[in-house]
Amino acid sequence: MRHQVAGRHLNRPTGHRMALYRNLVKDLLRHGRIQTTLAKAKESKGLADKIITYGKKGTLSHRRRALAFVNDKDVIEKVFGELRERYAERSGGYTRVLKLGPRQGDGAPMAILELVE
C-alpha cells in the first residue's frame, strides 16, 4: 500500500531528488522562468510557492527556513524584498506551468515553469 507516499520519485535517490528540487526552485526564483520536464515542473511548483509564502510572512524563522532550502542569499534577498512586494495582495498561486511539446531526443513532455506577474 502507498499510504503517506506523496510526490514523484523521478527514478532518483532521495538526496539527488531533493538537490534537483532545490536547484529548480533556486533557478526559478532567480530568473523568473525555467524550462524543464512536466513532472519536474509540477513537483517544483508547490515548493516554490512555499518559499514565496515564507517571503511574504517575513519573520526571521521563515527567512531561516527558506535559506535552509534554497542555500543562496541573493535569491533569498529577492524573495524577501522584490517578490514579497509583488505578491503582497495575492493569496497563493504564484507560479504557473505552461505545457510545451515533446522533447526532441526522448519525447518527454516539456513545460515552462514561471512566476505569475
PDB file as gemmi writes it, atoms N, CA and C in Angstrom:
CRYST1    1.000    1.000    1.000  90.00  90.00  90.00 P 1                      
ATOM      1  N   MET A   1       0.835  -1.191   0.000  1.00  0.00           N  
ATOM      2  CA  MET A   1       0.000   0.000   0.000  1.00  0.00           C  
ATOM      3  C   MET A   1       0.873   1.245   0.000  1.00  0.00           C  
ATOM      4  N   ARG A   2       0.343   2.323  -0.545  1.00  0.00           N  
ATOM      5  CA  ARG A   2       1.110   3.559  -0.678  1.00  0.00           C  
ATOM      6  C   ARG A   2       0.603   4.640   0.274  1.00  0.00           C  
ATOM      7  N   HIS A   3       0.355   4.300   1.499  1.00  0.00           N  
ATOM      8  CA  HIS A   3      -0.116   5.296   2.447  1.00  0.00           C  
ATOM      9  C   HIS A   3       0.987   6.304   2.732  1.00  0.00           C  
ATOM     10  N   GLN A   4       0.660   7.559   2.695  1.00  0.00           N  
ATOM     11  CA  GLN A   4       1.555   8.675   3.016  1.00  0.00           C  
ATOM     12  C   GLN A   4       2.820   8.675   2.168  1.00  0.00           C  
ATOM     13  N   VAL A   5       2.714   8.264   0.917  1.00  0.00           N  
ATOM     14  CA  VAL A   5       3.834   8.319  -0.003  1.00  0.00           C  
ATOM     15  C   VAL A   5       3.418   9.287  -1.110  1.00  0.00           C  
ATOM     16  N   ALA A   6       3.674  10.552  -0.888  1.00  0.00           N  
ATOM     17  CA  ALA A   6       3.225  11.569  -1.823  1.00  0.00           C  
ATOM     18  C   ALA A   6       4.380  12.012  -2.712  1.00  0.00           C  
ATOM     19  N   GLY A   7       4.055  12.544  -3.849  1.00  0.00           N  
ATOM     20  CA  GLY A   7       5.060  13.119  -4.734  1.00  0.00           C  
ATOM     21  C   GLY A   7       5.641  12.102  -5.696  1.00  0.00           C  
ATOM     22  N   ARG A   8       6.431  12.615  -6.622  1.00  0.00           N  
ATOM     23  CA  ARG A   8       7.062  11.791  -7.644  1.00  0.00           C  
ATOM     24  C   ARG A   8       8.490  11.467  -7.222  1.00  0.00           C  
ATOM     25  N   HIS A   9       8.919  10.261  -7.524  1.00  0.00           N  
ATOM     26  CA  HIS A   9      10.279   9.849  -7.165  1.00  0.00           C  
ATOM     27  C   HIS A   9      11.271  10.139  -8.285  1.00  0.00           C  
ATOM     28  N   LEU A  10      10.817  10.246  -9.518  1.00  0.00           N  
ATOM     29  CA  LEU A  10      11.636  10.627 -10.671  1.00  0.00           C  
ATOM     30  C   LEU A  10      12.854   9.718 -10.871  1.00  0.00           C  
ATOM     31  N   ASN A  11      12.755   8.466 -10.423  1.00  0.00           N  
ATOM     32  CA  ASN A  11      13.834   7.487 -10.602  1.00  0.00           C  
ATOM     33  C   ASN A  11      15.168   7.946 -10.010  1.00  0.00           C  
ATOM     34  N   ARG A  12      15.113   8.649  -8.880  1.00  0.00           N  
ATOM     35  CA  ARG A  12      16.325   9.157  -8.251  1.00  0.00           C  
ATOM     36  C   ARG A  12      16.312   8.828  -6.771  1.00  0.00           C  
ATOM     37  N   PRO A  13      17.482   8.676  -6.158  1.00  0.00           N  
ATOM     38  CA  PRO A  13      17.529   8.555  -4.698  1.00  0.00           C  
ATOM     39  C   PRO A  13      17.098   9.878  -4.042  1.00  0.00           C  
ATOM     40  N   THR A  14      16.738   9.819  -2.785  1.00  0.00           N  
ATOM     41  CA  THR A  14      16.166  10.971  -2.106  1.00  0.00           C  
ATOM     42  C   THR A  14      17.091  12.183  -2.131  1.00  0.00           C  
ATOM     43  N   GLY A  15      18.357  12.010  -1.847  1.00  0.00           N  
ATOM     44  CA  GLY A  15      19.284  13.142  -1.825  1.00  0.00           C  
ATOM     45  C   GLY A  15      19.414  13.807  -3.180  1.00  0.00           C  
ATOM     46  N   HIS A  16      19.507  13.013  -4.228  1.00  0.00           N  
ATOM     47  CA  HIS A  16      19.608  13.544  -5.584  1.00  0.00           C  
ATOM     48  C   HIS A  16      18.331  14.284  -5.964  1.00  0.00           C  
ATOM     49  N   ARG A  17      17.191  13.704  -5.605  1.00  0.00           N  
ATOM     50  CA  ARG A  17      15.906  14.318  -5.929  1.00  0.00           C  
ATOM     51  C   ARG A  17      15.730  15.656  -5.216  1.00  0.00           C  
ATOM     52  N   MET A  18      16.094  15.708  -3.936  1.00  0.00           N  
ATOM     53  CA  MET A  18      15.958  16.965  -3.194  1.00  0.00           C  
ATOM     54  C   MET A  18      16.913  18.030  -3.729  1.00  0.00           C  
ATOM     55  N   ALA A  19      18.118  17.626  -4.127  1.00  0.00           N  
ATOM     56  CA  ALA A  19      19.052  18.582  -4.722  1.00  0.00           C  
ATOM     57  C   ALA A  19      18.495  19.115  -6.046  1.00  0.00           C  
ATOM     58  N   LEU A  20      17.860  18.239  -6.815  1.00  0.00           N  
ATOM     59  CA  LEU A  20      17.237  18.661  -8.071  1.00  0.00           C  
ATOM     60  C   LEU A  20      16.154  19.694  -7.806  1.00  0.00           C  
ATOM     61  N   TYR A  21      15.280  19.433  -6.827  1.00  0.00           N  
ATOM     62  CA  TYR A  21      14.215  20.380  -6.499  1.00  0.00           C  
ATOM     63  C   TYR A  21      14.776  21.714  -6.019  1.00  0.00           C  
ATOM     64  N   ARG A  22      15.819  21.672  -5.202  1.00  0.00           N  
ATOM     65  CA  ARG A  22      16.431  22.911  -4.714  1.00  0.00           C  
ATOM     66  C   ARG A  22      16.974  23.747  -5.873  1.00  0.00           C  
ATOM     67  N   ASN A  23      17.646  23.082  -6.804  1.00  0.00           N  
ATOM     68  CA  ASN A  23      18.211  23.807  -7.939  1.00  0.00           C  
ATOM     69  C   ASN A  23      17.126  24.376  -8.845  1.00  0.00           C  
ATOM     70  N   LEU A  24      16.059  23.617  -9.074  1.00  0.00           N  
ATOM     71  CA  LEU A  24      14.970  24.106  -9.910  1.00  0.00           C  
ATOM     72  C   LEU A  24      14.298  25.322  -9.272  1.00  0.00           C  
ATOM     73  N   VAL A  25      14.020  25.239  -7.972  1.00  0.00           N  
ATOM     74  CA  VAL A  25      13.367  26.355  -7.282  1.00  0.00           C  
ATOM     75  C   VAL A  25      14.284  27.569  -7.251  1.00  0.00           C  
ATOM     76  N   LYS A  26      15.570  27.352  -6.993  1.00  0.00           N  
ATOM     77  CA  LYS A  26      16.524  28.465  -6.949  1.00  0.00           C  
ATOM     78  C   LYS A  26      16.601  29.166  -8.303  1.00  0.00           C  
ATOM     79  N   ASP A  27      16.676  28.392  -9.392  1.00  0.00           N  
ATOM     80  CA  ASP A  27      16.747  28.992 -10.720  1.00  0.00           C  
ATOM     81  C   ASP A  27      15.445  29.687 -11.094  1.00  0.00           C  
ATOM     82  N   LEU A  28      14.316  29.119 -10.688  1.00  0.00           N  
ATOM     83  CA  LEU A  28      13.033  29.772 -10.956  1.00  0.00           C  
ATOM     84  C   LEU A  28      12.953  31.120 -10.253  1.00  0.00           C  
ATOM     85  N   LEU A  29      13.336  31.164  -8.991  1.00  0.00           N  
ATOM     86  CA  LEU A  29      13.259  32.415  -8.238  1.00  0.00           C  
ATOM     87  C   LEU A  29      14.278  33.427  -8.742  1.00  0.00           C  
ATOM     88  N   ARG A  30      15.415  32.962  -9.239  1.00  0.00           N  
ATOM     89  CA  ARG A  30      16.430  33.874  -9.749  1.00  0.00           C  
ATOM     90  C   ARG A  30      16.031  34.452 -11.108  1.00  0.00           C  
ATOM     91  N   HIS A  31      15.580  33.599 -12.019  1.00  0.00           N  
ATOM     92  CA  HIS A  31      15.333  34.024 -13.396  1.00  0.00           C  
ATOM     93  C   HIS A  31      13.868  34.310 -13.706  1.00  0.00           C  
ATOM     94  N   GLY A  32      12.945  33.796 -12.895  1.00  0.00           N  
ATOM     95  CA  GLY A  32      11.538  34.054 -13.134  1.00  0.00           C  
ATOM     96  C   GLY A  32      10.868  33.068 -14.072  1.00  0.00           C  
ATOM     97  N   ARG A  33      11.647  32.262 -14.794  1.00  0.00           N  
ATOM     98  CA  ARG A  33      11.089  31.322 -15.762  1.00  0.00           C  
ATOM     99  C   ARG A  33      12.137  30.263 -16.078  1.00  0.00           C  
ATOM    100  N   ILE A  34      11.726  28.995 -16.054  1.00  0.00           N  
ATOM    101  CA  ILE A  34      12.627  27.914 -16.429  1.00  0.00           C  
ATOM    102  C   ILE A  34      11.878  26.934 -17.320  1.00  0.00           C  
ATOM    103  N   GLN A  35      12.628  26.207 -18.136  1.00  0.00           N  
ATOM    104  CA  GLN A  35      12.060  25.163 -18.968  1.00  0.00           C  
ATOM    105  C   GLN A  35      12.588  23.824 -18.474  1.00  0.00           C  
ATOM    106  N   THR A  36      11.673  22.888 -18.227  1.00  0.00           N  
ATOM    107  CA  THR A  36      12.027  21.578 -17.694  1.00  0.00           C  
ATOM    108  C   THR A  36      10.955  20.586 -18.118  1.00  0.00           C  
ATOM    109  N   THR A  37      11.055  19.363 -17.636  1.00  0.00           N  
ATOM    110  CA  THR A  37      10.016  18.388 -17.963  1.00  0.00           C  
ATOM    111  C   THR A  37       8.754  18.683 -17.156  1.00  0.00           C  
ATOM    112  N   LEU A  38       7.646  18.180 -17.627  1.00  0.00           N  
ATOM    113  CA  LEU A  38       6.359  18.460 -16.990  1.00  0.00           C  
ATOM    114  C   LEU A  38       6.309  17.919 -15.555  1.00  0.00           C  
ATOM    115  N   ALA A  39       6.825  16.726 -15.328  1.00  0.00           N  
ATOM    116  CA  ALA A  39       6.794  16.138 -13.988  1.00  0.00           C  
ATOM    117  C   ALA A  39       7.631  16.959 -13.006  1.00  0.00           C  
ATOM    118  N   LYS A  40       8.811  17.383 -13.431  1.00  0.00           N  
ATOM    119  CA  LYS A  40       9.665  18.192 -12.556  1.00  0.00           C  
ATOM    120  C   LYS A  40       9.033  19.549 -12.287  1.00  0.00           C  
ATOM    121  N   ALA A  41       8.380  20.130 -13.288  1.00  0.00           N  
ATOM    122  CA  ALA A  41       7.724  21.425 -13.110  1.00  0.00           C  
ATOM    123  C   ALA A  41       6.583  21.323 -12.109  1.00  0.00           C  
ATOM    124  N   LYS A  42       5.786  20.258 -12.218  1.00  0.00           N  
ATOM    125  CA  LYS A  42       4.652  20.104 -11.306  1.00  0.00           C  
ATOM    126  C   LYS A  42       5.109  19.896  -9.873  1.00  0.00           C  
ATOM    127  N   GLU A  43       6.189  19.183  -9.674  1.00  0.00           N  
ATOM    128  CA  GLU A  43       6.703  18.965  -8.325  1.00  0.00           C  
ATOM    129  C   GLU A  43       7.336  20.232  -7.752  1.00  0.00           C  
ATOM    130  N   SER A  44       8.029  20.998  -8.573  1.00  0.00           N  
ATOM    131  CA  SER A  44       8.727  22.196  -8.103  1.00  0.00           C  
ATOM    132  C   SER A  44       7.774  23.346  -7.820  1.00  0.00           C  
ATOM    133  N   LYS A  45       6.611  23.326  -8.427  1.00  0.00           N  
ATOM    134  CA  LYS A  45       5.642  24.409  -8.282  1.00  0.00           C  
ATOM    135  C   LYS A  45       5.255  24.636  -6.826  1.00  0.00           C  
ATOM    136  N   GLY A  46       4.896  23.572  -6.129  1.00  0.00           N  
ATOM    137  CA  GLY A  46       4.485  23.710  -4.734  1.00  0.00           C  
ATOM    138  C   GLY A  46       5.614  24.155  -3.827  1.00  0.00           C  
ATOM    139  N   LEU A  47       6.817  23.681  -4.108  1.00  0.00           N  
ATOM    140  CA  LEU A  47       7.966  24.084  -3.288  1.00  0.00           C  
ATOM    141  C   LEU A  47       8.283  25.559  -3.476  1.00  0.00           C  
ATOM    142  N   ALA A  48       8.203  26.049  -4.716  1.00  0.00           N  
ATOM    143  CA  ALA A  48       8.458  27.468  -4.975  1.00  0.00           C  
ATOM    144  C   ALA A  48       7.388  28.332  -4.322  1.00  0.00           C  
ATOM    145  N   ASP A  49       6.134  27.897  -4.385  1.00  0.00           N  
ATOM    146  CA  ASP A  49       5.059  28.655  -3.742  1.00  0.00           C  
ATOM    147  C   ASP A  49       5.277  28.742  -2.228  1.00  0.00           C  
ATOM    148  N   LYS A  50       5.787  27.671  -1.646  1.00  0.00           N  
ATOM    149  CA  LYS A  50       6.039  27.674  -0.203  1.00  0.00           C  
ATOM    150  C   LYS A  50       7.146  28.668   0.154  1.00  0.00           C  
ATOM    151  N   ILE A  51       8.196  28.748  -0.651  1.00  0.00           N  
ATOM    152  CA  ILE A  51       9.287  29.693  -0.383  1.00  0.00           C  
ATOM    153  C   ILE A  51       8.788  31.126  -0.508  1.00  0.00           C  
ATOM    154  N   ILE A  52       7.946  31.397  -1.503  1.00  0.00           N  
ATOM    155  CA  ILE A  52       7.403  32.751  -1.664  1.00  0.00           C  
ATOM    156  C   ILE A  52       6.485  33.098  -0.497  1.00  0.00           C  
ATOM    157  N   THR A  53       5.734  32.122   0.000  1.00  0.00           N  
ATOM    158  CA  THR A  53       4.893  32.356   1.172  1.00  0.00           C  
ATOM    159  C   THR A  53       5.743  32.676   2.392  1.00  0.00           C  
ATOM    160  N   TYR A  54       6.881  31.993   2.544  1.00  0.00           N  
ATOM    161  CA  TYR A  54       7.811  32.345   3.613  1.00  0.00           C  
ATOM    162  C   TYR A  54       8.252  33.799   3.473  1.00  0.00           C  
ATOM    163  N   GLY A  55       8.529  34.214   2.228  1.00  0.00           N  
ATOM    164  CA  GLY A  55       8.950  35.586   1.998  1.00  0.00           C  
ATOM    165  C   GLY A  55       7.881  36.588   2.368  1.00  0.00           C  
ATOM    166  N   LYS A  56       6.639  36.250   2.107  1.00  0.00           N  
ATOM    167  CA  LYS A  56       5.544  37.159   2.451  1.00  0.00           C  
ATOM    168  C   LYS A  56       5.368  37.294   3.960  1.00  0.00           C  
ATOM    169  N   LYS A  57       5.578  36.197   4.694  1.00  0.00           N  
ATOM    170  CA  LYS A  57       5.440  36.261   6.143  1.00  0.00           C  
ATOM    171  C   LYS A  57       6.579  37.072   6.746  1.00  0.00           C  
ATOM    172  N   GLY A  58       7.785  36.873   6.252  1.00  0.00           N  
ATOM    173  CA  GLY A  58       8.895  37.764   6.548  1.00  0.00           C  
ATOM    174  C   GLY A  58       9.542  37.677   7.911  1.00  0.00           C  
ATOM    175  N   THR A  59       9.227  36.701   8.737  1.00  0.00           N  
ATOM    176  CA  THR A  59       9.861  36.624  10.045  1.00  0.00           C  
ATOM    177  C   THR A  59      11.253  36.003   9.926  1.00  0.00           C  
ATOM    178  N   LEU A  60      12.012  36.107  10.984  1.00  0.00           N  
ATOM    179  CA  LEU A  60      13.358  35.538  10.996  1.00  0.00           C  
ATOM    180  C   LEU A  60      13.311  34.021  10.846  1.00  0.00           C  
ATOM    181  N   SER A  61      12.335  33.397  11.489  1.00  0.00           N  
ATOM    182  CA  SER A  61      12.183  31.957  11.381  1.00  0.00           C  
ATOM    183  C   SER A  61      11.902  31.535   9.933  1.00  0.00           C  
ATOM    184  N   HIS A  62      11.028  32.258   9.260  1.00  0.00           N  
ATOM    185  CA  HIS A  62      10.715  31.933   7.873  1.00  0.00           C  
ATOM    186  C   HIS A  62      11.908  32.199   6.956  1.00  0.00           C  
ATOM    187  N   ARG A  63      12.670  33.239   7.240  1.00  0.00           N  
ATOM    188  CA  ARG A  63      13.872  33.503   6.450  1.00  0.00           C  
ATOM    189  C   ARG A  63      14.872  32.355   6.594  1.00  0.00           C  
ATOM    190  N   ARG A  64      15.029  31.831   7.798  1.00  0.00           N  
ATOM    191  CA  ARG A  64      15.958  30.724   8.014  1.00  0.00           C  
ATOM    192  C   ARG A  64      15.474  29.442   7.344  1.00  0.00           C  
ATOM    193  N   ARG A  65      14.165  29.203   7.361  1.00  0.00           N  
ATOM    194  CA  ARG A  65      13.618  28.028   6.677  1.00  0.00           C  
ATOM    195  C   ARG A  65      13.852  28.126   5.175  1.00  0.00           C  
ATOM    196  N   ALA A  66      13.608  29.303   4.612  1.00  0.00           N  
ATOM    197  CA  ALA A  66      13.814  29.489   3.177  1.00  0.00           C  
ATOM    198  C   ALA A  66      15.287  29.339   2.822  1.00  0.00           C  
ATOM    199  N   LEU A  67      16.158  29.907   3.640  1.00  0.00           N  
ATOM    200  CA  LEU A  67      17.595  29.813   3.384  1.00  0.00           C  
ATOM    201  C   LEU A  67      18.097  28.376   3.531  1.00  0.00           C  
ATOM    202  N   ALA A  68      17.484  27.608   4.413  1.00  0.00           N  
ATOM    203  CA  ALA A  68      17.865  26.207   4.565  1.00  0.00           C  
ATOM    204  C   ALA A  68      17.524  25.404   3.320  1.00  0.00           C  
ATOM    205  N   PHE A  69      16.472  25.793   2.610  1.00  0.00           N  
ATOM    206  CA  PHE A  69      16.094  25.060   1.405  1.00  0.00           C  
ATOM    207  C   PHE A  69      16.827  25.567   0.176  1.00  0.00           C  
ATOM    208  N   VAL A  70      16.909  26.879  -0.004  1.00  0.00           N  
ATOM    209  CA  VAL A  70      17.453  27.443  -1.243  1.00  0.00           C  
ATOM    210  C   VAL A  70      18.974  27.563  -1.219  1.00  0.00           C  
ATOM    211  N   ASN A  71      19.585  27.893  -0.087  1.00  0.00           N  
ATOM    212  CA  ASN A  71      21.045  27.988   0.053  1.00  0.00           C  
ATOM    213  C   ASN A  71      21.675  29.047  -0.847  1.00  0.00           C  
ATOM    214  N   ASP A  72      20.997  30.147  -1.108  1.00  0.00           N  
ATOM    215  CA  ASP A  72      21.568  31.234  -1.901  1.00  0.00           C  
ATOM    216  C   ASP A  72      21.043  32.553  -1.333  1.00  0.00           C  
ATOM    217  N   LYS A  73      21.925  33.320  -0.715  1.00  0.00           N  
ATOM    218  CA  LYS A  73      21.493  34.542  -0.036  1.00  0.00           C  
ATOM    219  C   LYS A  73      20.924  35.576  -0.992  1.00  0.00           C  
ATOM    220  N   ASP A  74      21.456  35.659  -2.219  1.00  0.00           N  
ATOM    221  CA  ASP A  74      20.936  36.628  -3.185  1.00  0.00           C  
ATOM    222  C   ASP A  74      19.492  36.321  -3.565  1.00  0.00           C  
ATOM    223  N   VAL A  75      19.189  35.055  -3.750  1.00  0.00           N  
ATOM    224  CA  VAL A  75      17.825  34.662  -4.092  1.00  0.00           C  
ATOM    225  C   VAL A  75      16.890  34.926  -2.916  1.00  0.00           C  
ATOM    226  N   ILE A  76      17.336  34.666  -1.711  1.00  0.00           N  
ATOM    227  CA  ILE A  76      16.507  34.916  -0.527  1.00  0.00           C  
ATOM    228  C   ILE A  76      16.237  36.404  -0.367  1.00  0.00           C  
ATOM    229  N   GLU A  77      17.243  37.242  -0.647  1.00  0.00           N  
ATOM    230  CA  GLU A  77      17.020  38.694  -0.587  1.00  0.00           C  
ATOM    231  C   GLU A  77      15.973  39.118  -1.611  1.00  0.00           C  
ATOM    232  N   LYS A  78      15.993  38.504  -2.777  1.00  0.00           N  
ATOM    233  CA  LYS A  78      14.989  38.811  -3.799  1.00  0.00           C  
ATOM    234  C   LYS A  78      13.599  38.376  -3.338  1.00  0.00           C  
ATOM    235  N   VAL A  79      13.503  37.193  -2.734  1.00  0.00           N  
ATOM    236  CA  VAL A  79      12.213  36.685  -2.272  1.00  0.00           C  
ATOM    237  C   VAL A  79      11.649  37.570  -1.172  1.00  0.00           C  
ATOM    238  N   PHE A  80      12.486  37.942  -0.201  1.00  0.00           N  
ATOM    239  CA  PHE A  80      12.020  38.729   0.934  1.00  0.00           C  
ATOM    240  C   PHE A  80      11.952  40.224   0.624  1.00  0.00           C  
ATOM    241  N   GLY A  81      12.328  40.635  -0.574  1.00  0.00           N  
ATOM    242  CA  GLY A  81      12.239  42.032  -0.968  1.00  0.00           C  
ATOM    243  C   GLY A  81      11.283  42.224  -2.127  1.00  0.00           C  
ATOM    244  N   GLU A  82      11.788  41.972  -3.326  1.00  0.00           N  
ATOM    245  CA  GLU A  82      11.024  42.230  -4.548  1.00  0.00           C  
ATOM    246  C   GLU A  82       9.767  41.372  -4.664  1.00  0.00           C  
ATOM    247  N   LEU A  83       9.905  40.057  -4.464  1.00  0.00           N  
ATOM    248  CA  LEU A  83       8.756  39.162  -4.636  1.00  0.00           C  
ATOM    249  C   LEU A  83       7.726  39.345  -3.524  1.00  0.00           C  
ATOM    250  N   ARG A  84       8.193  39.707  -2.340  1.00  0.00           N  
ATOM    251  CA  ARG A  84       7.266  39.970  -1.235  1.00  0.00           C  
ATOM    252  C   ARG A  84       6.338  41.129  -1.577  1.00  0.00           C  
ATOM    253  N   GLU A  85       6.881  42.172  -2.179  1.00  0.00           N  
ATOM    254  CA  GLU A  85       6.062  43.321  -2.569  1.00  0.00           C  
ATOM    255  C   GLU A  85       5.155  42.988  -3.746  1.00  0.00           C  
ATOM    256  N   ARG A  86       5.679  42.203  -4.708  1.00  0.00           N  
ATOM    257  CA  ARG A  86       4.897  41.883  -5.896  1.00  0.00           C  
ATOM    258  C   ARG A  86       3.658  41.067  -5.557  1.00  0.00           C  
ATOM    259  N   TYR A  87       3.785  40.127  -4.598  1.00  0.00           N  
ATOM    260  CA  TYR A  87       2.683  39.229  -4.281  1.00  0.00           C  
ATOM    261  C   TYR A  87       1.991  39.575  -2.965  1.00  0.00           C  
ATOM    262  N   ALA A  88       2.103  40.814  -2.515  1.00  0.00           N  
ATOM    263  CA  ALA A  88       1.516  41.210  -1.231  1.00  0.00           C  
ATOM    264  C   ALA A  88      -0.001  41.032  -1.227  1.00  0.00           C  
ATOM    265  N   GLU A  89      -0.664  41.335  -2.322  1.00  0.00           N  
ATOM    266  CA  GLU A  89      -2.118  41.247  -2.395  1.00  0.00           C  
ATOM    267  C   GLU A  89      -2.604  39.886  -2.878  1.00  0.00           C  
ATOM    268  N   ARG A  90      -1.721  39.034  -3.318  1.00  0.00           N  
ATOM    269  CA  ARG A  90      -2.095  37.734  -3.884  1.00  0.00           C  
ATOM    270  C   ARG A  90      -2.070  36.676  -2.787  1.00  0.00           C  
ATOM    271  N   SER A  91      -3.102  35.844  -2.735  1.00  0.00           N  
ATOM    272  CA  SER A  91      -3.200  34.860  -1.658  1.00  0.00           C  
ATOM    273  C   SER A  91      -2.876  33.448  -2.127  1.00  0.00           C  
ATOM    274  N   GLY A  92      -1.866  33.305  -2.963  1.00  0.00           N  
ATOM    275  CA  GLY A  92      -1.454  31.985  -3.426  1.00  0.00           C  
ATOM    276  C   GLY A  92      -1.405  31.931  -4.934  1.00  0.00           C  
ATOM    277  N   GLY A  93      -0.892  30.837  -5.466  1.00  0.00           N  
ATOM    278  CA  GLY A  93      -0.813  30.670  -6.908  1.00  0.00           C  
ATOM    279  C   GLY A  93       0.213  31.595  -7.536  1.00  0.00           C  
ATOM    280  N   TYR A  94       1.446  31.537  -7.056  1.00  0.00           N  
ATOM    281  CA  TYR A  94       2.482  32.450  -7.524  1.00  0.00           C  
ATOM    282  C   TYR A  94       3.187  31.940  -8.778  1.00  0.00           C  
ATOM    283  N   THR A  95       2.971  30.681  -9.128  1.00  0.00           N  
ATOM    284  CA  THR A  95       3.645  30.099 -10.285  1.00  0.00           C  
ATOM    285  C   THR A  95       2.618  29.486 -11.227  1.00  0.00           C  
ATOM    286  N   ARG A  96       3.027  29.305 -12.487  1.00  0.00           N  
ATOM    287  CA  ARG A  96       2.173  28.631 -13.463  1.00  0.00           C  
ATOM    288  C   ARG A  96       3.013  27.692 -14.293  1.00  0.00           C  
ATOM    289  N   VAL A  97       2.375  26.633 -14.772  1.00  0.00           N  
ATOM    290  CA  VAL A  97       3.022  25.635 -15.616  1.00  0.00           C  
ATOM    291  C   VAL A  97       2.366  25.705 -16.986  1.00  0.00           C  
ATOM    292  N   LEU A  98       3.169  25.985 -17.998  1.00  0.00           N  
ATOM    293  CA  LEU A  98       2.698  26.019 -19.378  1.00  0.00           C  
ATOM    294  C   LEU A  98       3.278  24.816 -20.111  1.00  0.00           C  
ATOM    295  N   LYS A  99       2.419  24.020 -20.715  1.00  0.00           N  
ATOM    296  CA  LYS A  99       2.881  22.812 -21.391  1.00  0.00           C  
ATOM    297  C   LYS A  99       3.453  23.150 -22.762  1.00  0.00           C  
ATOM    298  N   LEU A 100       4.543  22.484 -23.096  1.00  0.00           N  
ATOM    299  CA  LEU A 100       5.155  22.581 -24.415  1.00  0.00           C  
ATOM    300  C   LEU A 100       5.002  21.230 -25.101  1.00  0.00           C  
ATOM    301  N   GLY A 101       5.589  21.086 -26.247  1.00  0.00           N  
ATOM    302  CA  GLY A 101       5.545  19.815 -26.948  1.00  0.00           C  
ATOM    303  C   GLY A 101       6.537  18.826 -26.372  1.00  0.00           C  
ATOM    304  N   PRO A 102       6.635  17.664 -26.990  1.00  0.00           N  
ATOM    305  CA  PRO A 102       7.597  16.665 -26.521  1.00  0.00           C  
ATOM    306  C   PRO A 102       9.026  17.071 -26.849  1.00  0.00           C  
ATOM    307  N   ARG A 103       9.964  16.604 -26.034  1.00  0.00           N  
ATOM    308  CA  ARG A 103      11.378  16.889 -26.243  1.00  0.00           C  
ATOM    309  C   ARG A 103      11.872  16.098 -27.453  1.00  0.00           C  
ATOM    310  N   GLN A 104      12.787  16.687 -28.202  1.00  0.00           N  
ATOM    311  CA  GLN A 104      13.269  16.097 -29.442  1.00  0.00           C  
ATOM    312  C   GLN A 104      13.936  14.735 -29.231  1.00  0.00           C  
ATOM    313  N   GLY A 105      14.766  14.610 -28.229  1.00  0.00           N  
ATOM    314  CA  GLY A 105      15.564  13.396 -28.077  1.00  0.00           C  
ATOM    315  C   GLY A 105      14.792  12.185 -27.606  1.00  0.00           C  
ATOM    316  N   ASP A 106      14.009  12.332 -26.527  1.00  0.00           N  
ATOM    317  CA  ASP A 106      13.353  11.162 -25.953  1.00  0.00           C  
ATOM    318  C   ASP A 106      11.835  11.271 -25.875  1.00  0.00           C  
ATOM    319  N   GLY A 107      11.272  12.377 -26.324  1.00  0.00           N  
ATOM    320  CA  GLY A 107       9.825  12.521 -26.346  1.00  0.00           C  
ATOM    321  C   GLY A 107       9.208  12.852 -24.999  1.00  0.00           C  
ATOM    322  N   ALA A 108      10.022  13.262 -24.024  1.00  0.00           N  
ATOM    323  CA  ALA A 108       9.487  13.615 -22.709  1.00  0.00           C  
ATOM    324  C   ALA A 108       8.657  14.892 -22.819  1.00  0.00           C  
ATOM    325  N   PRO A 109       7.506  14.948 -22.162  1.00  0.00           N  
ATOM    326  CA  PRO A 109       6.687  16.165 -22.211  1.00  0.00           C  
ATOM    327  C   PRO A 109       7.404  17.314 -21.497  1.00  0.00           C  
ATOM    328  N   MET A 110       7.548  18.435 -22.172  1.00  0.00           N  
ATOM    329  CA  MET A 110       8.263  19.580 -21.628  1.00  0.00           C  
ATOM    330  C   MET A 110       7.273  20.636 -21.172  1.00  0.00           C  
ATOM    331  N   ALA A 111       7.722  21.528 -20.277  1.00  0.00           N  
ATOM    332  CA  ALA A 111       6.878  22.578 -19.756  1.00  0.00           C  
ATOM    333  C   ALA A 111       7.736  23.770 -19.362  1.00  0.00           C  
ATOM    334  N   ILE A 112       7.094  24.921 -19.269  1.00  0.00           N  
ATOM    335  CA  ILE A 112       7.720  26.131 -18.751  1.00  0.00           C  
ATOM    336  C   ILE A 112       7.105  26.407 -17.395  1.00  0.00           C  
ATOM    337  N   LEU A 113       7.939  26.589 -16.400  1.00  0.00           N  
ATOM    338  CA  LEU A 113       7.501  26.971 -15.062  1.00  0.00           C  
ATOM    339  C   LEU A 113       7.905  28.419 -14.868  1.00  0.00           C  
ATOM    340  N   GLU A 114       6.916  29.281 -14.594  1.00  0.00           N  
ATOM    341  CA  GLU A 114       7.209  30.708 -14.485  1.00  0.00           C  
ATOM    342  C   GLU A 114       6.466  31.329 -13.324  1.00  0.00           C  
ATOM    343  N   LEU A 115       6.981  32.465 -12.878  1.00  0.00           N  
ATOM    344  CA  LEU A 115       6.324  33.229 -11.840  1.00  0.00           C  
ATOM    345  C   LEU A 115       5.228  34.082 -12.467  1.00  0.00           C  
ATOM    346  N   VAL A 116       4.084  34.157 -11.818  1.00  0.00           N  
ATOM    347  CA  VAL A 116       2.967  34.944 -12.309  1.00  0.00           C  
ATOM    348  C   VAL A 116       3.258  36.418 -12.037  1.00  0.00           C  
ATOM    349  N   GLU A 117       2.891  37.270 -12.958  1.00  0.00           N  
ATOM    350  CA  GLU A 117       3.139  38.715 -12.775  1.00  0.00           C  
ATOM    351  C   GLU A 117       2.147  39.338 -11.845  1.00  0.00           C  
TER     352      GLU A 117                                                      
END                                                                             
